[in-house]
mmCIF file of C-alpha atoms in Angstrom:
data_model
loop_
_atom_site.group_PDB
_atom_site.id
_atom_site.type_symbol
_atom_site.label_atom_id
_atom_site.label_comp_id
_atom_site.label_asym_id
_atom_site.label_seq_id
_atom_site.Cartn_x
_atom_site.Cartn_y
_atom_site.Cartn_z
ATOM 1 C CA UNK A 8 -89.233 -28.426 -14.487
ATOM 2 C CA UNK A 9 -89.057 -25.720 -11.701
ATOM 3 C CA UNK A 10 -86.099 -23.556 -11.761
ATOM 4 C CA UNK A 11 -84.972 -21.645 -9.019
ATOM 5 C CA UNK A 12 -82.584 -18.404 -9.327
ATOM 6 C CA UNK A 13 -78.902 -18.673 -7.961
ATOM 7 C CA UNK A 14 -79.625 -16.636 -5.143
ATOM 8 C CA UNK A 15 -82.699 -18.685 -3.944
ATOM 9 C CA UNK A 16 -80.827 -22.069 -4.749
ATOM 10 C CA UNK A 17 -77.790 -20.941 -2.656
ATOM 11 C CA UNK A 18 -80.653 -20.564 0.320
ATOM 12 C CA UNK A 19 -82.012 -23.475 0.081
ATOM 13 C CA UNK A 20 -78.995 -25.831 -0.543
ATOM 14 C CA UNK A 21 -76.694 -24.161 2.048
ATOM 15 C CA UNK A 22 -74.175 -23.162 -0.526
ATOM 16 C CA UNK A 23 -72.782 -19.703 -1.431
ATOM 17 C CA UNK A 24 -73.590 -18.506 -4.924
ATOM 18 C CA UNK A 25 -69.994 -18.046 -5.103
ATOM 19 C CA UNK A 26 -69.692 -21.946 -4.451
ATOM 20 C CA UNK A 27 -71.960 -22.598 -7.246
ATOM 21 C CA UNK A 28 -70.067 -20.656 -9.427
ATOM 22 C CA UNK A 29 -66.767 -22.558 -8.578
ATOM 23 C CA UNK A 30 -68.589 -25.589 -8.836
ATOM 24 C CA UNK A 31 -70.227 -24.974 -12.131
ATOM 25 C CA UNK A 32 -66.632 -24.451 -13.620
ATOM 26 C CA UNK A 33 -65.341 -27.421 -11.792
ATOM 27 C CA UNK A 34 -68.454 -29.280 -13.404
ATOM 28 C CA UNK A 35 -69.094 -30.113 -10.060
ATOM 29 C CA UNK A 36 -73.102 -28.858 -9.859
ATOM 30 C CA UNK A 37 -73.928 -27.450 -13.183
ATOM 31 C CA UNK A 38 -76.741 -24.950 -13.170
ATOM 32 C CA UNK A 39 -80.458 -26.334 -15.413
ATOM 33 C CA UNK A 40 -79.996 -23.244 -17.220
ATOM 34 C CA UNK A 41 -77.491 -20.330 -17.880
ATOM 35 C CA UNK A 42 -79.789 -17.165 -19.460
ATOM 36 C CA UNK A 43 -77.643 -16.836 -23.069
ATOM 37 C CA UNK A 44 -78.292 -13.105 -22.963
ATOM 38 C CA UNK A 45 -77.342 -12.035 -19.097
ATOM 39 C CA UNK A 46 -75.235 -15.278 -17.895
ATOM 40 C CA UNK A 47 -77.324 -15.975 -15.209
ATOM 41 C CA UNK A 48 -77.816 -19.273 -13.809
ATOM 42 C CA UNK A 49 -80.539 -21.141 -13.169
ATOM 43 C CA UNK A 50 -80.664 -24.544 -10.740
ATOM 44 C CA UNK A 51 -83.979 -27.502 -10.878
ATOM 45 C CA UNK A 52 -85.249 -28.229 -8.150
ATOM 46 C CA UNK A 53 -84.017 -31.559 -8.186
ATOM 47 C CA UNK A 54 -80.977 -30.574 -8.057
ATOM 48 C CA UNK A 55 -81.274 -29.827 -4.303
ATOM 49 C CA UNK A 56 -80.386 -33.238 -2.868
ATOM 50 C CA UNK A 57 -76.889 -33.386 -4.758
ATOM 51 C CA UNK A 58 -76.336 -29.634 -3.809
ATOM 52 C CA UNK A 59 -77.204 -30.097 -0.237
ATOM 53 C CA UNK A 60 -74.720 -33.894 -0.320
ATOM 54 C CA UNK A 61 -71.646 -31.534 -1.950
ATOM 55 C CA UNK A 62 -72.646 -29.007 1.194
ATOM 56 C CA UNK A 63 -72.588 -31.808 3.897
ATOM 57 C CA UNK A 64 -68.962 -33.591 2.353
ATOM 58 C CA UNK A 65 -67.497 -30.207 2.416
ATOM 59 C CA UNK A 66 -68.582 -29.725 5.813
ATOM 60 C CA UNK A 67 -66.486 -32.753 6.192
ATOM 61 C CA UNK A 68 -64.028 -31.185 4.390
ATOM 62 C CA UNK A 69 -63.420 -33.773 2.152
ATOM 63 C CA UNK A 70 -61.218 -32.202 -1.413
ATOM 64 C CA UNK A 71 -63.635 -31.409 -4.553
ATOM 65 C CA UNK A 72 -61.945 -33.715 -6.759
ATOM 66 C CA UNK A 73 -63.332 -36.658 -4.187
ATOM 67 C CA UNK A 74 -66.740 -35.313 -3.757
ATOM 68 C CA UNK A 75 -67.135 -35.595 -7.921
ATOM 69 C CA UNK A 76 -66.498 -38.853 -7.797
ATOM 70 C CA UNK A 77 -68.423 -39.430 -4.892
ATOM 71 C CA UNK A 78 -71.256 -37.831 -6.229
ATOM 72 C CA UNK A 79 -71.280 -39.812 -9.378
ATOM 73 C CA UNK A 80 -71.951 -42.982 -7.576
ATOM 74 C CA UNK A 81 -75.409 -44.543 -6.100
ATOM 75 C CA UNK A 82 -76.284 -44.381 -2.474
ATOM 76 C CA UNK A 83 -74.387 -47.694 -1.363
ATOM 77 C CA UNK A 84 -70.943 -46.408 -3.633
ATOM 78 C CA UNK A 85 -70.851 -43.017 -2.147
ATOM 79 C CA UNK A 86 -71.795 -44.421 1.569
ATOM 80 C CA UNK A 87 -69.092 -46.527 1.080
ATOM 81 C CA UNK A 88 -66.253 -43.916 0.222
ATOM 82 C CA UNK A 89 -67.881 -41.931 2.586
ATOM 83 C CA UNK A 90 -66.984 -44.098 5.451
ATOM 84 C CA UNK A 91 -63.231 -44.802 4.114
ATOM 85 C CA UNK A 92 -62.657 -41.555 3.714
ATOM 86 C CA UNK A 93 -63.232 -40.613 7.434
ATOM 87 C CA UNK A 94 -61.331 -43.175 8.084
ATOM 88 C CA UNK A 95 -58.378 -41.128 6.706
ATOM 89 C CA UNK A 96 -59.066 -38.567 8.367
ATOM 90 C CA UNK A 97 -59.631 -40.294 11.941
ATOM 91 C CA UNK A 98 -55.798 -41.876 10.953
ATOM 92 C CA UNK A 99 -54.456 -38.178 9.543
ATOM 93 C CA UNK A 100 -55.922 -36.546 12.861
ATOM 94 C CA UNK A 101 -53.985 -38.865 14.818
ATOM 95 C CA UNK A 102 -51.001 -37.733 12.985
ATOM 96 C CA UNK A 103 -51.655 -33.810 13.187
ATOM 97 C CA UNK A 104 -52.503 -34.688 16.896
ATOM 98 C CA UNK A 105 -48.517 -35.596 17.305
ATOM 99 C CA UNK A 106 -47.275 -32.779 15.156
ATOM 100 C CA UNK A 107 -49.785 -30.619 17.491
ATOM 101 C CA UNK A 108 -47.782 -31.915 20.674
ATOM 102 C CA UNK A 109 -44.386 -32.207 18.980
ATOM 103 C CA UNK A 110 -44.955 -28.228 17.910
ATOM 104 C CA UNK A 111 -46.222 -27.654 21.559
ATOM 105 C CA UNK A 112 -42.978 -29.112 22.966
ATOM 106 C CA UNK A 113 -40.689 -26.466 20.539
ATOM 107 C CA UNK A 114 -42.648 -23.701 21.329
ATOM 108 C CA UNK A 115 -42.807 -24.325 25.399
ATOM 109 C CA UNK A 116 -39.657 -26.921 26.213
ATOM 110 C CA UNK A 117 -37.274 -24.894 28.891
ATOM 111 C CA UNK A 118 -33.567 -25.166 28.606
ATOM 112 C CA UNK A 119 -32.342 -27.377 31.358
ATOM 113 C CA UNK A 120 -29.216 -25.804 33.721
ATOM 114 C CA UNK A 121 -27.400 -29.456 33.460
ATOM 115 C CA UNK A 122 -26.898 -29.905 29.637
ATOM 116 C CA UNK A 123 -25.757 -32.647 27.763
ATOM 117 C CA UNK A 124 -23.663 -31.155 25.190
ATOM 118 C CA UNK A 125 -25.126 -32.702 21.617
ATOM 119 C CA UNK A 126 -23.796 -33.213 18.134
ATOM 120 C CA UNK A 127 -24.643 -34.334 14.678
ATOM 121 C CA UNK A 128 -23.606 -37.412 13.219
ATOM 122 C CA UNK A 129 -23.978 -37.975 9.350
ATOM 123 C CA UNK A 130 -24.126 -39.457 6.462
ATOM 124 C CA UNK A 131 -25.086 -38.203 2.614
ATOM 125 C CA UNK A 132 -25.572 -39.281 -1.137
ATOM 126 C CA UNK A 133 -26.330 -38.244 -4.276
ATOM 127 C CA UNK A 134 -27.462 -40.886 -7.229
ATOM 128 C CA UNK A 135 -28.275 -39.737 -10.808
ATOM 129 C CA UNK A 136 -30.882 -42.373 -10.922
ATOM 130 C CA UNK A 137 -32.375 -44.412 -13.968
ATOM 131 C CA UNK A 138 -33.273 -42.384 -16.187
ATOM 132 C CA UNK A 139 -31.632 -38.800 -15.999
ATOM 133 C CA UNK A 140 -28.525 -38.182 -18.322
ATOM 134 C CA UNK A 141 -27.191 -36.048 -15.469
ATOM 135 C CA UNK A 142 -27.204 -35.550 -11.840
ATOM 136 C CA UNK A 143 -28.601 -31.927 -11.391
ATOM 137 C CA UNK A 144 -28.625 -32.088 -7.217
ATOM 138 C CA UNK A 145 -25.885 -31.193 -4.668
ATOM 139 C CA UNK A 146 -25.904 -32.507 -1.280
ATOM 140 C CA UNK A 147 -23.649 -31.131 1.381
ATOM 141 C CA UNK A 148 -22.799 -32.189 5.344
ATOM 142 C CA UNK A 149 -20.450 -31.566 7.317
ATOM 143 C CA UNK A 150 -20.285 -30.611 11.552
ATOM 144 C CA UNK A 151 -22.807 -27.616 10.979
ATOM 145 C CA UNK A 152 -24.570 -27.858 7.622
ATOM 146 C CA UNK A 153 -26.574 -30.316 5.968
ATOM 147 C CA UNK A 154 -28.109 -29.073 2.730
ATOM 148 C CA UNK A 155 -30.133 -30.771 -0.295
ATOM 149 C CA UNK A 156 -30.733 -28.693 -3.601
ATOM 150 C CA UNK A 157 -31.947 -29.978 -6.816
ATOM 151 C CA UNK A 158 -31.342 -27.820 -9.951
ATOM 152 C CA UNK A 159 -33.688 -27.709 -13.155
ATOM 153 C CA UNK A 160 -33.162 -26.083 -16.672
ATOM 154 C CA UNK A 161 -29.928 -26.247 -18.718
ATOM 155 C CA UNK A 162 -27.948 -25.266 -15.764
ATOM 156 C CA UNK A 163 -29.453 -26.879 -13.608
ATOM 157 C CA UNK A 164 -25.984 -28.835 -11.918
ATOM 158 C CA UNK A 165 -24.238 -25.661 -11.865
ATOM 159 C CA UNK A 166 -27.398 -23.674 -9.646
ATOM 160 C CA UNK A 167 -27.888 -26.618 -7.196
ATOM 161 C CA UNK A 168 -23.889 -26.317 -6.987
ATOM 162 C CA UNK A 169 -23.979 -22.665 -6.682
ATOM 163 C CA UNK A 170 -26.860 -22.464 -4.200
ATOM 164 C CA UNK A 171 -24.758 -25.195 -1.464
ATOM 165 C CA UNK A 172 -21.591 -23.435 -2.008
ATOM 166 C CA UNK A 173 -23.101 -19.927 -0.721
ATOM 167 C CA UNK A 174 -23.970 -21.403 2.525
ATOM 168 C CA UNK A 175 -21.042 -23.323 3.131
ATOM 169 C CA UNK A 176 -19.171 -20.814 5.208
ATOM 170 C CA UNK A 177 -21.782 -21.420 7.454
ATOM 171 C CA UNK A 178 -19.821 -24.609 8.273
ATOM 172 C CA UNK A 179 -16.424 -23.123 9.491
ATOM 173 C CA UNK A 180 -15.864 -23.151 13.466
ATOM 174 C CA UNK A 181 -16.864 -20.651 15.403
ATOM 175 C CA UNK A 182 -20.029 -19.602 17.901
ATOM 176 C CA UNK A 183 -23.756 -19.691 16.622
ATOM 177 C CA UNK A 184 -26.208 -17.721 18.874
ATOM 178 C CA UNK A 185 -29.445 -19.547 18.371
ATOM 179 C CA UNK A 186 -31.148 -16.052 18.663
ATOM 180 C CA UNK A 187 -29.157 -15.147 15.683
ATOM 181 C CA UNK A 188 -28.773 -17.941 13.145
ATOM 182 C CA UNK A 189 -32.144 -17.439 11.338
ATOM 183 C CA UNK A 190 -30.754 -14.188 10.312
ATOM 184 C CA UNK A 191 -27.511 -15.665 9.444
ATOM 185 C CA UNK A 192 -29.561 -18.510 7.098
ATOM 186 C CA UNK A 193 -31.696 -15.635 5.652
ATOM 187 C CA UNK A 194 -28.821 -13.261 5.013
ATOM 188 C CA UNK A 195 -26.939 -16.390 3.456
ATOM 189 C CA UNK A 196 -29.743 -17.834 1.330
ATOM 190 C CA UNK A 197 -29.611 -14.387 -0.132
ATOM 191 C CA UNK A 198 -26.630 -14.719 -1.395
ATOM 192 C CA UNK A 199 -27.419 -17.808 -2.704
ATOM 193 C CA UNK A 200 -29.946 -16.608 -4.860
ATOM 194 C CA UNK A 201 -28.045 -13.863 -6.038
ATOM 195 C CA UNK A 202 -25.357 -17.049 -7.629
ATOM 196 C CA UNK A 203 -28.032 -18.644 -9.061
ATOM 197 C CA UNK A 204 -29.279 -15.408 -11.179
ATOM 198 C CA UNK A 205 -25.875 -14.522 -11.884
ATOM 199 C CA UNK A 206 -25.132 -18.045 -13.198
ATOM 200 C CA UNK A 207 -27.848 -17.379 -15.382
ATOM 201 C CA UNK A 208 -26.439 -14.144 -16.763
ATOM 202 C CA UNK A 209 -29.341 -13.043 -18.434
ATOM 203 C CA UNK A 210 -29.018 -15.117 -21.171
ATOM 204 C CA UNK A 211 -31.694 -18.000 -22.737
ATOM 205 C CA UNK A 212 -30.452 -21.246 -20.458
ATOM 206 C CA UNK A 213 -32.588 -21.085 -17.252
ATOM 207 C CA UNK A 214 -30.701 -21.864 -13.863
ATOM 208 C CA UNK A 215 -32.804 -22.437 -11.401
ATOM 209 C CA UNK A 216 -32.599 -24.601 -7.651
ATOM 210 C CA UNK A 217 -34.215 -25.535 -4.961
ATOM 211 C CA UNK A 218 -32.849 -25.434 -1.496
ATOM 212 C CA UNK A 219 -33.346 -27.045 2.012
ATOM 213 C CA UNK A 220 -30.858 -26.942 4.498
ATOM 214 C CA UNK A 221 -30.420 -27.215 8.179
ATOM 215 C CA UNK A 222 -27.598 -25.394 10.583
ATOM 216 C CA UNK A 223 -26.633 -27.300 13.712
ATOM 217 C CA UNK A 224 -26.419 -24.700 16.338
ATOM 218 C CA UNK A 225 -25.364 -27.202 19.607
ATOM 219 C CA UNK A 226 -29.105 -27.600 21.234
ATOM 220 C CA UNK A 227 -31.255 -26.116 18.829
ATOM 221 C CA UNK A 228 -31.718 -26.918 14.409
ATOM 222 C CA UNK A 229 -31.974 -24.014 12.278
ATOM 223 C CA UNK A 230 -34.327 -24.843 9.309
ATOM 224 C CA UNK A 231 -34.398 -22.883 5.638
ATOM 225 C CA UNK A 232 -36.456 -24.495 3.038
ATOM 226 C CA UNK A 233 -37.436 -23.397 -0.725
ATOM 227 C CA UNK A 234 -38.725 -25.452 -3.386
ATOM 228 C CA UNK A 235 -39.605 -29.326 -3.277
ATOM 229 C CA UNK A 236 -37.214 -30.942 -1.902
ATOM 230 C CA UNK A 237 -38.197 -31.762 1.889
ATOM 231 C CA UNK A 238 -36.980 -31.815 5.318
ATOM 232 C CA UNK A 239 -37.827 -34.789 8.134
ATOM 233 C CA UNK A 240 -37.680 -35.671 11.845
ATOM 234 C CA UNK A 241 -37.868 -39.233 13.285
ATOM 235 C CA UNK A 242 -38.421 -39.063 16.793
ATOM 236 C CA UNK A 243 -39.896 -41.282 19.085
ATOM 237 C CA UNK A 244 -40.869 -43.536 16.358
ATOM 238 C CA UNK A 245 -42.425 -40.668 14.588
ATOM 239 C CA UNK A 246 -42.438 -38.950 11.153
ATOM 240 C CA UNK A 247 -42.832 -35.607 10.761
ATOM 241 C CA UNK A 248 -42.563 -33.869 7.826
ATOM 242 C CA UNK A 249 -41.119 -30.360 8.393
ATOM 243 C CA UNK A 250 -41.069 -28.177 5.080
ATOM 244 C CA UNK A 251 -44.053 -27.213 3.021
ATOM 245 C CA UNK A 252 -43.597 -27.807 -0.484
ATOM 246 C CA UNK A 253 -43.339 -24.740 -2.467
ATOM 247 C CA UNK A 254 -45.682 -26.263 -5.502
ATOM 248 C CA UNK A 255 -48.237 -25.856 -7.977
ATOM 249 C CA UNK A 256 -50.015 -29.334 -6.864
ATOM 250 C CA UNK A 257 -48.869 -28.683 -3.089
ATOM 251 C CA UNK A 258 -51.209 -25.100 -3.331
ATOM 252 C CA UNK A 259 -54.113 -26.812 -5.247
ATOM 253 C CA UNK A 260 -54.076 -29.505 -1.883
ATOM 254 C CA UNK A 261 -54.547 -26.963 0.377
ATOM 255 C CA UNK A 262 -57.255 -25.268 -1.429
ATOM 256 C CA UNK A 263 -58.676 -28.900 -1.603
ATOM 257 C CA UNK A 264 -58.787 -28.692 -5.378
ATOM 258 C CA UNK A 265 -56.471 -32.253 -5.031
ATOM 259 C CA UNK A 266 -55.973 -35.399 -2.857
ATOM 260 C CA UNK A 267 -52.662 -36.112 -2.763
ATOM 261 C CA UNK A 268 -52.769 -39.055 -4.294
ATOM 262 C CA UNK A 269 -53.866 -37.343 -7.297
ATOM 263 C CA UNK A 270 -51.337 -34.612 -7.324
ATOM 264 C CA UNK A 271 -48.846 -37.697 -7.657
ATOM 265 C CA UNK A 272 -49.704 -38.208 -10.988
ATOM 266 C CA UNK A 273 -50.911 -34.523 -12.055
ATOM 267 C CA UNK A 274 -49.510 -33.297 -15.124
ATOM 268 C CA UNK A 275 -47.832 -29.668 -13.112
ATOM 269 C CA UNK A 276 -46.209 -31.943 -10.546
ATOM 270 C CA UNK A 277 -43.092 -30.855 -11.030
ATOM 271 C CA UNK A 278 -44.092 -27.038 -11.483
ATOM 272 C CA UNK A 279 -43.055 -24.675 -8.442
ATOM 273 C CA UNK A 280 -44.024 -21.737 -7.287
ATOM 274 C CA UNK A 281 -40.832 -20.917 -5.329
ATOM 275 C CA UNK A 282 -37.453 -21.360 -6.321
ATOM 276 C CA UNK A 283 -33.749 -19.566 -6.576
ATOM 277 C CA UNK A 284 -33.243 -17.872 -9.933
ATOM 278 C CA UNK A 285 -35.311 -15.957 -12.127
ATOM 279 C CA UNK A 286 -36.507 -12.099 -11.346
ATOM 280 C CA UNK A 287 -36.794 -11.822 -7.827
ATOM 281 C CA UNK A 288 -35.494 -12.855 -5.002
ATOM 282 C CA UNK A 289 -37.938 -15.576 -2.911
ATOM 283 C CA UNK A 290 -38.534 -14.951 0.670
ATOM 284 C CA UNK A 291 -37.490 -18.670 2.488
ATOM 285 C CA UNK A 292 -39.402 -20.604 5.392
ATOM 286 C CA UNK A 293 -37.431 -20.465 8.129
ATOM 287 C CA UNK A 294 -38.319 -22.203 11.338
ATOM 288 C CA UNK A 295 -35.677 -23.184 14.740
ATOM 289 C CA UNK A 296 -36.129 -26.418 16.187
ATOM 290 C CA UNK A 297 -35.674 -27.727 19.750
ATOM 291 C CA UNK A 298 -33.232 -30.490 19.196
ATOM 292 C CA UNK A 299 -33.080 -34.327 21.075
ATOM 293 C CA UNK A 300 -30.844 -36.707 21.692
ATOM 294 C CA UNK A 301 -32.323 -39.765 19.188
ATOM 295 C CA UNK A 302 -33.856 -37.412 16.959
ATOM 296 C CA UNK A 303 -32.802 -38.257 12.957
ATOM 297 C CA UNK A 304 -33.447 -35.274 10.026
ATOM 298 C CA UNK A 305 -33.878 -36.083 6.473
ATOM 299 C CA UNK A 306 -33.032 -34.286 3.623
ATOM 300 C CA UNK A 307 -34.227 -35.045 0.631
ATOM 301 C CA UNK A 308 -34.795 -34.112 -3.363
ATOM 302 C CA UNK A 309 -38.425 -34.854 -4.650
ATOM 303 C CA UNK A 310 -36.319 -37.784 -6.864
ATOM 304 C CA UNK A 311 -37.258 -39.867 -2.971
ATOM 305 C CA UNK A 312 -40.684 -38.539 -2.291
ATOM 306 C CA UNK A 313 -41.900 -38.233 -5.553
ATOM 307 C CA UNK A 314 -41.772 -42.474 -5.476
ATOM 308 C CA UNK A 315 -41.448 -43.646 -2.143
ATOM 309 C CA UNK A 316 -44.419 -43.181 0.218
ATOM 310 C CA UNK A 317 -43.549 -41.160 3.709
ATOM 311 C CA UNK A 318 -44.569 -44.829 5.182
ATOM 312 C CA UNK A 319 -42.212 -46.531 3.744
ATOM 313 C CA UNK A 320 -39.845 -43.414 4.233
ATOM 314 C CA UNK A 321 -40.396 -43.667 7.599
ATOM 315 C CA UNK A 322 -39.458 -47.592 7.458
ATOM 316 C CA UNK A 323 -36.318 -47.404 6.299
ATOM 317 C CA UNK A 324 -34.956 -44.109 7.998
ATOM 318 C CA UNK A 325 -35.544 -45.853 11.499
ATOM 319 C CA UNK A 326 -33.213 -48.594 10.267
ATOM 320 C CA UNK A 327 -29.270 -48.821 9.695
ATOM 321 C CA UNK A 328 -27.330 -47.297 6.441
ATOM 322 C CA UNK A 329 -30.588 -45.166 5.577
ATOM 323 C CA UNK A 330 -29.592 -43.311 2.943
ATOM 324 C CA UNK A 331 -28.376 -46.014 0.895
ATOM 325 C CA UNK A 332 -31.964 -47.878 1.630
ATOM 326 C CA UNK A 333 -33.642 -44.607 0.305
ATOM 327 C CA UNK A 334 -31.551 -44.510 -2.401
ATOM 328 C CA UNK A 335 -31.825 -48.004 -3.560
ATOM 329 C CA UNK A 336 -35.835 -47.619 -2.966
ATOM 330 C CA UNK A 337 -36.507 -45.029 -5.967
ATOM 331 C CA UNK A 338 -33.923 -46.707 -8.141
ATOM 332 C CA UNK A 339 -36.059 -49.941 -7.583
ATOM 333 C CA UNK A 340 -39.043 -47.775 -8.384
ATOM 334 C CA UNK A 341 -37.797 -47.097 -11.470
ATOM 335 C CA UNK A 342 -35.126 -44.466 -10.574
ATOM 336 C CA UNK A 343 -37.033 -41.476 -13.001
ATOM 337 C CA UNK A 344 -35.170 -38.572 -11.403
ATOM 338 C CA UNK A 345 -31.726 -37.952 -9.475
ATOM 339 C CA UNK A 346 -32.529 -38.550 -5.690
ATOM 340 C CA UNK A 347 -30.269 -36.891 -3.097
ATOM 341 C CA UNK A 348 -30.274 -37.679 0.664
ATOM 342 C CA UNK A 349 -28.881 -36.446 3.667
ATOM 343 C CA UNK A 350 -29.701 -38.209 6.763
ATOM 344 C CA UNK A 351 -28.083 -36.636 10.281
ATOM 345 C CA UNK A 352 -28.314 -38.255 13.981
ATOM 346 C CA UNK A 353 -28.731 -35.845 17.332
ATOM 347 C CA UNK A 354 -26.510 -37.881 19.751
ATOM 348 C CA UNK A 355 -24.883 -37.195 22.846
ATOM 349 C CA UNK A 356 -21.329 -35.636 22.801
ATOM 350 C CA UNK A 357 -17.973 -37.334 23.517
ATOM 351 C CA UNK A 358 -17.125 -34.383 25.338
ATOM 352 C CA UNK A 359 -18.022 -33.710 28.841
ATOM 353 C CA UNK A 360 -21.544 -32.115 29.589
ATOM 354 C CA UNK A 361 -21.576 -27.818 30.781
ATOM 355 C CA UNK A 362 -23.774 -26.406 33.155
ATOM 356 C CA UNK A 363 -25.597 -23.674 31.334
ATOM 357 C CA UNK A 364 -26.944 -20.813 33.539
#
């Protein structure tokens, strides 16, 4: 058996000999031989064609996880996966391609002189589920505010409760510069966090929340998001998913150490990275949107996504009474966590529109 060293295997397969490393302790492409004495690894040369396959799927940029199991197949099983898992991406590309020209129209859409004043119209609900002694999330929604948090540890109620009633005074009348408000949400989340550590005193129960909330300035949505729990927009017909999850199994997706269908059943699922309490202080995303006449947010604690698919999410927000369809979808798939939503329509004021100029 010819062996090669890494150096000239990395040549001739196209891959990095720090690749091969990662993929030897992914058991991915395990060097012929590792020298007992020095560590040094040594690849056959047979080993070429499945080197030079993992080279061309990443190329594709198809996750690690898939191209093991790709790679353990014969020619017709991996052509076969292969060719459904472009088709993924052709439908996922057709996706981005919206977000691409939904993000496009924040970033460049004008205000218009004539404006039709807008305003929120709501509804909210919060359901301990199946399975869950206790309902550890707090919802919130009024005029301004809409806000989802979902607590963990012993004190977990008492943090999500904590965490929603810092930002409340966000809600009382008054004027909301657009230029200003992600300031405002910062400043306020910051106080937020500061109740959840001092609910937690010090002491050996763990209070700890996760936060997403959105502040209604008049034309424009003002977005602050930590944790899990998520934040939506149906418009046009449209899903788009507007947070980032702040997760364990989120970060290993975008490394493309996971699919996402296997992060639903991972083991660290339910592990963040992000969240109020603890040491220090998290630093929030915080994004303004463009708001529409039609457009419909969703709020949401992981106790809706982590069982309904965003298809059928998308389903049953375009249709009446949404949040009690959401609701009533986890419980009928098996209710295993409390599942909050918040679900908010832009529609045209009552009152009479203002030239803006």
């Amino acid at each position: 058996m010819q062996l090669l060293t890494i150096g000239a295997f990395a040549k001739a397969s196209r891959l990095s000999p720090k690749a091969l490393r990662l993929y030897d302790e992914l058991e991915l492409l395990r060097p012929a031989r590792v020298d007992p004495d020095t560590g040094y690894r040594y690849y056959a040369v047979e080993q070429l064609g499945r080197a030079r396959l993992v080279a061309w799927l990443r190329r594709l940029g198809m996750p690690l996880a898939e191209i093991r199991e790709v790679c353990a197949l014969d020619a017709a099983g991996a052509a076969r996966e292969i060719r459904a898992y472009w088709g993924r991406v052709e439908a996922e590309t057709a996706v981005r391609r919206d977000l691409a020209a939904f993000l496009v129209d924040q970033l460049t859409g004008e205000s218009r002189r004539d404006t039709t004043m807008l305003e929120l119209r709501y509804s909210a609900r919060s359901d301990r589920g199946h399975v869950r002694a206790a309902n550890q999330d707090t919802v919130y929604a009024g005029h301004r505010l809409l806000a989802v948090a979902d607590g963990f540890g012993p004190k977990g109620a008492p943090a999500s409760s904590a965490a929603v009633e810092a930002l409340k005074f966000l809600d009382e009348d008054g004027e909301l510069a657009a230029g200003s408000v992600l300031n405002l949400l910062e400043e306020a989340v910051r106080g937020a966090s500061e109740a959840v550590r001092d609910l937690a005193g010090g002491g050996e129960e763990t209070a700890g929340t996760t936060l997403t909330a959105l502040l209604w300035t008049g034309s424009k949505v003002a977005l602050v998001h930590i944790g899990d729990s998520r934040a939506y927009l149906l418009r046009d017909g449209e899903l788009f998913r507007i947070t980032h999850d702040h997760s364990v199994v989120q970060s290993l997706i975008d490394e493309g150490r996971l699919t996402p269908e296997e992060a639903e059943s991972h083991p660290q699922r339910a592990l963040l990275m992000k969240a109020l309490g603890g040491g220090m202080a998290p630093v929030p995303d915080l994004r303004l949107h463009e708001a529409r006449a039609g457009d419909r947010y969703l709020l949401c604690s992981d106790g809706l996504t982590g069982v309904v698919p965003d298809r059928r999410i998308k389903e049953l927000l375009g249709g009446e009474h949404a949040v009690d369809a959401l609701i009533g979808e986890a419980n009928a798939a098996g209710g295993p966590d409390n599942v909050s939503c918040v679900v908010a329509d832009v529609v045209a004021s009552t009152r009479p529109p203002v030239t803006v100029g």
